[in-house]
Structure formats: structure tokens, C-alpha cells
GROMACS .gro file of C-alpha atoms in nm:
model
  301
    1UNK     CA    1   2.871   9.933  11.089
    2UNK     CA    2   3.076   9.875  10.774
    3UNK     CA    3   3.103  10.176  10.546
    4UNK     CA    4   2.915  10.171  10.219
    5UNK     CA    5   3.132  10.150   9.912
    6UNK     CA    6   3.126  10.480   9.724
    7UNK     CA    7   3.039  10.446   9.357
    8UNK     CA    8   3.269  10.676   9.160
    9UNK     CA    9   3.172  10.834   8.831
   10UNK     CA   10   3.364  10.730   8.520
   11UNK     CA   11   3.442  10.869   8.176
   12UNK     CA   12   3.435  10.585   7.922
   13UNK     CA   13   3.528  10.610   7.556
   14UNK     CA   14   3.261  10.499   7.309
   15UNK     CA   15   3.266  10.414   6.941
   16UNK     CA   16   3.216  10.705   6.702
   17UNK     CA   17   2.849  10.615   6.648
   18UNK     CA   18   2.796  10.592   7.027
   19UNK     CA   19   2.662  10.239   6.985
   20UNK     CA   20   2.891  10.067   7.234
   21UNK     CA   21   3.203  10.095   7.443
   22UNK     CA   22   3.522  10.127   7.238
   23UNK     CA   23   3.729   9.807   7.274
   24UNK     CA   24   4.056   9.907   7.437
   25UNK     CA   25   3.930  10.265   7.467
   26UNK     CA   26   4.019  10.514   7.736
   27UNK     CA   27   3.853  10.503   8.079
   28UNK     CA   28   3.904  10.758   8.356
   29UNK     CA   29   3.765  10.730   8.709
   30UNK     CA   30   3.658  11.063   8.855
   31UNK     CA   31   3.843  11.151   9.176
   32UNK     CA   32   3.556  11.340   9.344
   33UNK     CA   33   3.196  11.280   9.243
   34UNK     CA   34   3.013  11.595   9.126
   35UNK     CA   35   2.771  11.768   9.361
   36UNK     CA   36   2.506  11.803   9.091
   37UNK     CA   37   2.430  11.724   8.729
   38UNK     CA   38   2.259  11.973   8.497
   39UNK     CA   39   2.060  11.825   8.210
   40UNK     CA   40   1.893  12.040   7.947
   41UNK     CA   41   1.662  11.944   7.662
   42UNK     CA   42   1.593  12.147   7.349
   43UNK     CA   43   1.402  12.118   7.024
   44UNK     CA   44   1.532  12.265   6.702
   45UNK     CA   45   1.300  12.545   6.594
   46UNK     CA   46   1.301  12.701   6.247
   47UNK     CA   47   1.114  13.016   6.152
   48UNK     CA   48   0.903  12.982   5.835
   49UNK     CA   49   0.811  13.317   5.675
   50UNK     CA   50   0.452  13.354   5.553
   51UNK     CA   51   0.405  13.289   5.185
   52UNK     CA   52   0.221  13.616   5.131
   53UNK     CA   53   0.435  13.817   5.371
   54UNK     CA   54   0.119  13.982   5.504
   55UNK     CA   55  -0.228  13.917   5.618
   56UNK     CA   56  -0.376  13.643   5.404
   57UNK     CA   57  -0.105  13.396   5.311
   58UNK     CA   58  -0.038  13.046   5.437
   59UNK     CA   59   0.241  12.933   5.660
   60UNK     CA   60   0.063  12.896   5.993
   61UNK     CA   61   0.179  13.219   6.158
   62UNK     CA   62  -0.027  13.508   6.284
   63UNK     CA   63  -0.188  13.605   5.957
   64UNK     CA   64  -0.324  13.935   6.086
   65UNK     CA   65   0.024  14.055   6.177
   66UNK     CA   66   0.225  13.871   5.916
   67UNK     CA   67   0.439  13.690   6.176
   68UNK     CA   68   0.644  13.385   6.091
   69UNK     CA   69   0.530  13.031   6.164
   70UNK     CA   70   0.746  12.802   6.371
   71UNK     CA   71   0.834  12.446   6.286
   72UNK     CA   72   1.012  12.191   6.497
   73UNK     CA   73   1.295  12.042   6.297
   74UNK     CA   74   1.500  11.733   6.375
   75UNK     CA   75   1.494  11.519   6.687
   76UNK     CA   76   1.617  11.778   6.935
   77UNK     CA   77   1.919  11.771   7.163
   78UNK     CA   78   2.006  11.673   7.518
   79UNK     CA   79   2.296  11.836   7.700
   80UNK     CA   80   2.476  11.746   8.020
   81UNK     CA   81   2.686  11.991   8.221
   82UNK     CA   82   2.896  11.854   8.504
   83UNK     CA   83   3.175  11.996   8.717
   84UNK     CA   84   3.464  11.766   8.811
   85UNK     CA   85   3.729  11.829   9.075
   86UNK     CA   86   4.081  11.690   9.089
   87UNK     CA   87   4.317  11.748   9.381
   88UNK     CA   88   4.653  11.569   9.386
   89UNK     CA   89   4.737  11.726   9.724
   90UNK     CA   90   4.449  11.528   9.878
   91UNK     CA   91   4.507  11.211   9.676
   92UNK     CA   92   4.530  10.884   9.865
   93UNK     CA   93   4.540  10.631   9.582
   94UNK     CA   94   4.660  10.586   9.226
   95UNK     CA   95   4.633  10.728   8.964
   96UNK     CA   96   4.589  11.062   9.144
   97UNK     CA   97   4.917  11.062   9.337
   98UNK     CA   98   5.117  11.275   9.095
   99UNK     CA   99   5.315  11.598   9.112
  100UNK     CA  100   5.088  11.807   8.884
  101UNK     CA  101   4.710  11.789   8.859
  102UNK     CA  102   4.730  11.868   8.488
  103UNK     CA  103   4.857  11.515   8.433
  104UNK     CA  104   4.503  11.410   8.530
  105UNK     CA  105   4.307  11.686   8.356
  106UNK     CA  106   4.494  11.616   8.033
  107UNK     CA  107   4.323  11.279   8.030
  108UNK     CA  108   3.984  11.452   8.035
  109UNK     CA  109   4.089  11.674   7.744
  110UNK     CA  110   4.148  11.356   7.544
  111UNK     CA  111   3.770  11.333   7.498
  112UNK     CA  112   3.740  11.672   7.325
  113UNK     CA  113   4.037  11.643   7.090
  114UNK     CA  114   3.923  11.533   6.741
  115UNK     CA  115   4.068  11.207   6.619
  116UNK     CA  116   4.233  11.168   6.278
  117UNK     CA  117   4.012  11.027   6.007
  118UNK     CA  118   4.004  10.648   5.992
  119UNK     CA  119   4.231  10.473   5.746
  120UNK     CA  120   4.069  10.449   5.405
  121UNK     CA  121   3.819  10.728   5.471
  122UNK     CA  122   3.708  10.918   5.161
  123UNK     CA  123   3.721  11.257   5.334
  124UNK     CA  124   4.032  11.274   5.550
  125UNK     CA  125   3.953  11.631   5.655
  126UNK     CA  126   3.653  11.524   5.863
  127UNK     CA  127   3.763  11.468   6.222
  128UNK     CA  128   3.534  11.402   6.517
  129UNK     CA  129   3.599  11.381   6.891
  130UNK     CA  130   3.568  11.043   7.061
  131UNK     CA  131   3.231  10.927   7.183
  132UNK     CA  132   3.201  10.956   7.560
  133UNK     CA  133   2.986  10.793   7.826
  134UNK     CA  134   2.949  10.962   8.163
  135UNK     CA  135   2.861  10.680   8.400
  136UNK     CA  136   2.770  10.722   8.767
  137UNK     CA  137   2.575  10.437   8.923
  138UNK     CA  138   2.242  10.416   8.736
  139UNK     CA  139   2.305  10.746   8.555
  140UNK     CA  140   2.439  10.710   8.200
  141UNK     CA  141   2.485  10.981   7.939
  142UNK     CA  142   2.628  10.904   7.596
  143UNK     CA  143   2.738  11.183   7.365
  144UNK     CA  144   3.033  11.390   7.256
  145UNK     CA  145   3.213  11.668   7.442
  146UNK     CA  146   3.100  12.008   7.323
  147UNK     CA  147   3.325  12.220   7.544
  148UNK     CA  148   3.552  12.201   7.848
  149UNK     CA  149   3.644  12.479   8.089
  150UNK     CA  150   3.938  12.420   8.324
  151UNK     CA  151   4.031  12.630   8.627
  152UNK     CA  152   4.351  12.568   8.822
  153UNK     CA  153   4.275  12.653   9.185
  154UNK     CA  154   4.585  12.579   9.391
  155UNK     CA  155   4.962  12.575   9.336
  156UNK     CA  156   5.256  12.441   9.532
  157UNK     CA  157   5.554  12.655   9.635
  158UNK     CA  158   5.732  12.524   9.326
  159UNK     CA  159   5.454  12.646   9.100
  160UNK     CA  160   5.306  12.300   9.038
  161UNK     CA  161   4.932  12.289   8.985
  162UNK     CA  162   4.772  12.083   9.263
  163UNK     CA  163   4.398  12.139   9.233
  164UNK     CA  164   4.174  12.200   8.932
  165UNK     CA  165   3.807  12.205   8.842
  166UNK     CA  166   3.673  12.116   8.500
  167UNK     CA  167   3.329  12.199   8.364
  168UNK     CA  168   3.242  11.934   8.110
  169UNK     CA  169   2.962  11.998   7.859
  170UNK     CA  170   2.834  11.702   7.659
  171UNK     CA  171   2.571  11.687   7.385
  172UNK     CA  172   2.360  11.416   7.225
  173UNK     CA  173   2.162  11.481   6.907
  174UNK     CA  174   1.833  11.348   7.040
  175UNK     CA  175   1.604  11.381   7.338
  176UNK     CA  176   1.723  11.125   7.592
  177UNK     CA  177   1.444  11.007   7.821
  178UNK     CA  178   1.560  10.803   8.123
  179UNK     CA  179   1.459  10.437   8.102
  180UNK     CA  180   1.440  10.214   8.407
  181UNK     CA  181   1.374   9.844   8.451
  182UNK     CA  182   1.124   9.717   8.706
  183UNK     CA  183   0.876   9.922   8.906
  184UNK     CA  184   1.131  10.097   9.125
  185UNK     CA  185   1.031   9.920   9.445
  186UNK     CA  186   1.319   9.909   9.691
  187UNK     CA  187   1.393   9.544   9.770
  188UNK     CA  188   1.440   9.418  10.121
  189UNK     CA  189   1.232   9.683  10.297
  190UNK     CA  190   1.033   9.570  10.599
  191UNK     CA  191   0.738   9.743  10.770
  192UNK     CA  192   0.774   9.828  11.138
  193UNK     CA  193   0.500   9.817  11.404
  194UNK     CA  194   0.491  10.081  11.682
  195UNK     CA  195   0.440   9.959  12.037
  196UNK     CA  196   0.201  10.133  12.273
  197UNK     CA  197   0.321  10.235  12.618
  198UNK     CA  198   0.364   9.930  12.840
  199UNK     CA  199   0.238   9.696  12.568
  200UNK     CA  200   0.385   9.349  12.558
  201UNK     CA  201   0.532   9.199  12.245
  202UNK     CA  202   0.279   8.916  12.261
  203UNK     CA  203  -0.008   9.168  12.274
  204UNK     CA  204   0.142   9.353  11.976
  205UNK     CA  205   0.143   9.031  11.775
  206UNK     CA  206  -0.218   8.965  11.878
  207UNK     CA  207  -0.308   9.316  11.762
  208UNK     CA  208  -0.144   9.250  11.427
  209UNK     CA  209  -0.368   8.949  11.375
  210UNK     CA  210  -0.677   9.130  11.506
  211UNK     CA  211  -0.623   9.412  11.256
  212UNK     CA  212  -0.664   9.166  10.972
  213UNK     CA  213  -0.307   9.213  10.858
  214UNK     CA  214  -0.237   8.849  10.921
  215UNK     CA  215  -0.447   8.536  10.978
  216UNK     CA  216  -0.424   8.370  11.315
  217UNK     CA  217  -0.183   8.081  11.344
  218UNK     CA  218  -0.148   7.810  11.602
  219UNK     CA  219   0.208   7.720  11.516
  220UNK     CA  220   0.521   7.836  11.694
  221UNK     CA  221   0.575   7.985  12.037
  222UNK     CA  222   0.348   8.050  12.330
  223UNK     CA  223   0.020   8.236  12.314
  224UNK     CA  224  -0.165   8.347  12.004
  225UNK     CA  225   0.127   8.561  11.893
  226UNK     CA  226   0.349   8.317  11.704
  227UNK     CA  227   0.639   8.482  11.529
  228UNK     CA  228   0.590   8.703  11.229
  229UNK     CA  229   0.694   8.631  10.873
  230UNK     CA  230   0.763   8.851  10.573
  231UNK     CA  231   0.522   8.977  10.315
  232UNK     CA  232   0.377   9.288  10.478
  233UNK     CA  233   0.329   9.518  10.185
  234UNK     CA  234   0.328   9.861  10.348
  235UNK     CA  235   0.474  10.041  10.648
  236UNK     CA  236   0.270  10.222  10.903
  237UNK     CA  237   0.081  10.526  10.780
  238UNK     CA  238   0.046  10.870  10.928
  239UNK     CA  239  -0.259  10.750  11.119
  240UNK     CA  240  -0.040  10.503  11.303
  241UNK     CA  241   0.166  10.773  11.472
  242UNK     CA  242  -0.150  10.938  11.597
  243UNK     CA  243  -0.267  10.613  11.755
  244UNK     CA  244   0.056  10.492  11.912
  245UNK     CA  245  -0.063  10.569  12.259
  246UNK     CA  246  -0.394  10.388  12.219
  247UNK     CA  247  -0.293  10.045  12.344
  248UNK     CA  248  -0.364   9.737  12.139
  249UNK     CA  249  -0.595   9.923  11.902
  250UNK     CA  250  -0.311  10.146  11.788
  251UNK     CA  251  -0.161   9.873  11.577
  252UNK     CA  252  -0.496   9.812  11.413
  253UNK     CA  253  -0.478  10.157  11.253
  254UNK     CA  254  -0.164  10.074  11.059
  255UNK     CA  255  -0.189  10.086  10.681
  256UNK     CA  256  -0.100   9.723  10.620
  257UNK     CA  257  -0.212   9.483  10.351
  258UNK     CA  258  -0.480   9.240  10.462
  259UNK     CA  259  -0.322   8.981  10.239
  260UNK     CA  260  -0.001   8.962  10.441
  261UNK     CA  261   0.084   8.636  10.611
  262UNK     CA  262   0.285   8.557  10.921
  263UNK     CA  263   0.518   8.261  10.912
  264UNK     CA  264   0.584   8.035  11.207
  265UNK     CA  265   0.912   8.163  11.344
  266UNK     CA  266   0.959   8.025  11.694
  267UNK     CA  267   0.732   8.265  11.884
  268UNK     CA  268   0.765   8.605  12.042
  269UNK     CA  269   1.091   8.504  12.207
  270UNK     CA  270   1.267   8.486  11.868
  271UNK     CA  271   1.116   8.820  11.759
  272UNK     CA  272   1.228   8.982  12.084
  273UNK     CA  273   1.581   8.852  12.040
  274UNK     CA  274   1.593   8.967  11.677
  275UNK     CA  275   1.480   9.319  11.769
  276UNK     CA  276   1.701   9.349  12.076
  277UNK     CA  277   1.403   9.388  12.312
  278UNK     CA  278   1.518   9.362  12.674
  279UNK     CA  279   1.172   9.355  12.833
  280UNK     CA  280   0.913   9.201  12.596
  281UNK     CA  281   0.641   9.236  12.864
  282UNK     CA  282   0.651   9.617  12.871
  283UNK     CA  283   0.804   9.783  12.566
  284UNK     CA  284   0.878  10.157  12.551
  285UNK     CA  285   0.602  10.360  12.381
  286UNK     CA  286   0.665  10.419  12.013
  287UNK     CA  287   0.935  10.153  11.978
  288UNK     CA  288   0.927  10.020  11.620
  289UNK     CA  289   0.921   9.641  11.601
  290UNK     CA  290   0.999   9.425  11.299
  291UNK     CA  291   0.759   9.134  11.346
  292UNK     CA  292   0.919   8.957  11.050
  293UNK     CA  293   1.262   8.940  11.212
  294UNK     CA  294   1.354   8.606  11.366
  295UNK     CA  295   1.734   8.622  11.379
  296UNK     CA  296   1.950   8.853  11.588
  297UNK     CA  297   2.092   9.154  11.404
  298UNK     CA  298   2.468   9.139  11.368
  299UNK     CA  299   2.637   9.479  11.352
  300UNK     CA  300   3.002   9.483  11.251
  301UNK     CA  301   3.255   9.761  11.272
   0.00000   0.00000   0.00000
């Protein structure tokens, strides 16, 4: 089968207010994706001393002991800690084929170095580091770099640094709650029906209709088991595995939606071909069948 394309993490420069990507800003693709991401959330807490300093004053603390009251101040912070690895000795593509790994890590340090004040700024002494977005697939974190720790791990015989790890700590001055679109349902998933020992494909289709998972149909193919269409809303449940050996009734125990509908698809012959079934009259026990499949599966690679 063809290999899945690996999504590499990226460091992308943002505008100073973190509102958007900086036009013409710096972008660096991470050589090796991190093994884990550490996210921490914190509220800003300020101690408020009691007004009376003792037992009876206001302030909301423990009045009997004169303890201070706590107040949450500000919007809180979110921090991201991530470890990145760079190894020019194992590099196979640009821009990582270089003689010294510090040529790569220097590009990461760009995001912590404060930039000069903008032209025309009233206070030229105020300098801030660039805004940074850590992007990895659906994971996005916008903030500024708080600290970087670099460790050089491997040297060549000439003393050139070949491998380095960098711990990158980013901060955002608010609590960032992940936001997702949609309901998170994985598209394209199909339920599979388990066959009982010696059960025919036609009998399995009949059982699917008898279970109420699909209305009977007179179109397509021989016998009552015309081909199956899409729309089954759930895969088989734990009770299905317990009933696999129970013949036709096993399929009736599957946790399938009664509102599902089979489409005319050319009969059990097409379903058998699509699932690669060699003997549709006596299928191996427990074989999982996609009754919605009507076209042969093509596997490349």
C-alpha cells in the first residue's frame, strides 16, 4: 500500500499582535516531529491581605486566622513546551543537508531574539520577540517564545556539531481552549458484519435484513440478499463478537441503526468480489464483511 504522507510541524512567524501570519515572515519546517507536547494552563493569583489584619475584617480570607484572601487577576496564561531534534548526519533533503546543525538551530533562535522597535515608534527601547505559531496538523499554538534550551549531542571528527535538541517554551497571555469544527465523526468509515462458521454471503445479507437494519429489496442479484449500500450508522458492538458462532442470528445482534438502507448493487456476487471472498457459500467464521462494498479493492505498492 502507498505510504501515508507525514505531516511535519512548522514554526511560522506571526505579526506582533499574533493576529495573523507575518507577510514575508520566517517559516521553518521541523526535521523530526516531537514525541509529545506539554501544555500547561495557569491563572494569575494575587494575595489580598485582610483589611483588619486579624479576626473580624473584610477581605474574604479566613477571618478566624487572619489569612489573606485570594483573587484571580487577569485572563491567565497558556504555555507550550516542545522538544525538537535536528540531525544533519541523518538528513536526506534540503534544508537540513549542511555541515553544522547550528545552521539550523540558529533559525529557531530567530524567534526568541527581540526585534528593533518599529520605525516611528515613540519608545524605541521597547523590543519584543516575533510572534510565533507552532503548527502540526490540526494543532496550532500562537504565542511568543519565553525560553529556549539547546543541547548539542553529536560531533564529527572535525568538531562540527551534527545533532542537537532544542526545548522550546512558548507562552500566550490567555487560556487557550481547543476549538474544533464539526462533530468529530471520522468520514468514510464503514461498519463490518461478522460471518458465522460456514454461513453463506447470501444468508448473511438475509440476516442483515431480518435484523431490521435494512428493509428488504427485490432489486439486484439473485435471492433476497441484493447487494448492500452505505448508510449503516454503527459498527458491530461487543455483543456481536459473542454471537459470531450463532449462525444467521449472530448478525441480528449487531448494534446497527434500524434506519439504514441497502442500495441495489448487483447482488451478492458484486459484494463477494469487492471483499475478496473466494467461497461465498461457506465463509470462514468471524470474517468481517463490508456489505456496502460493490467494487473490488485496489491495493497499490
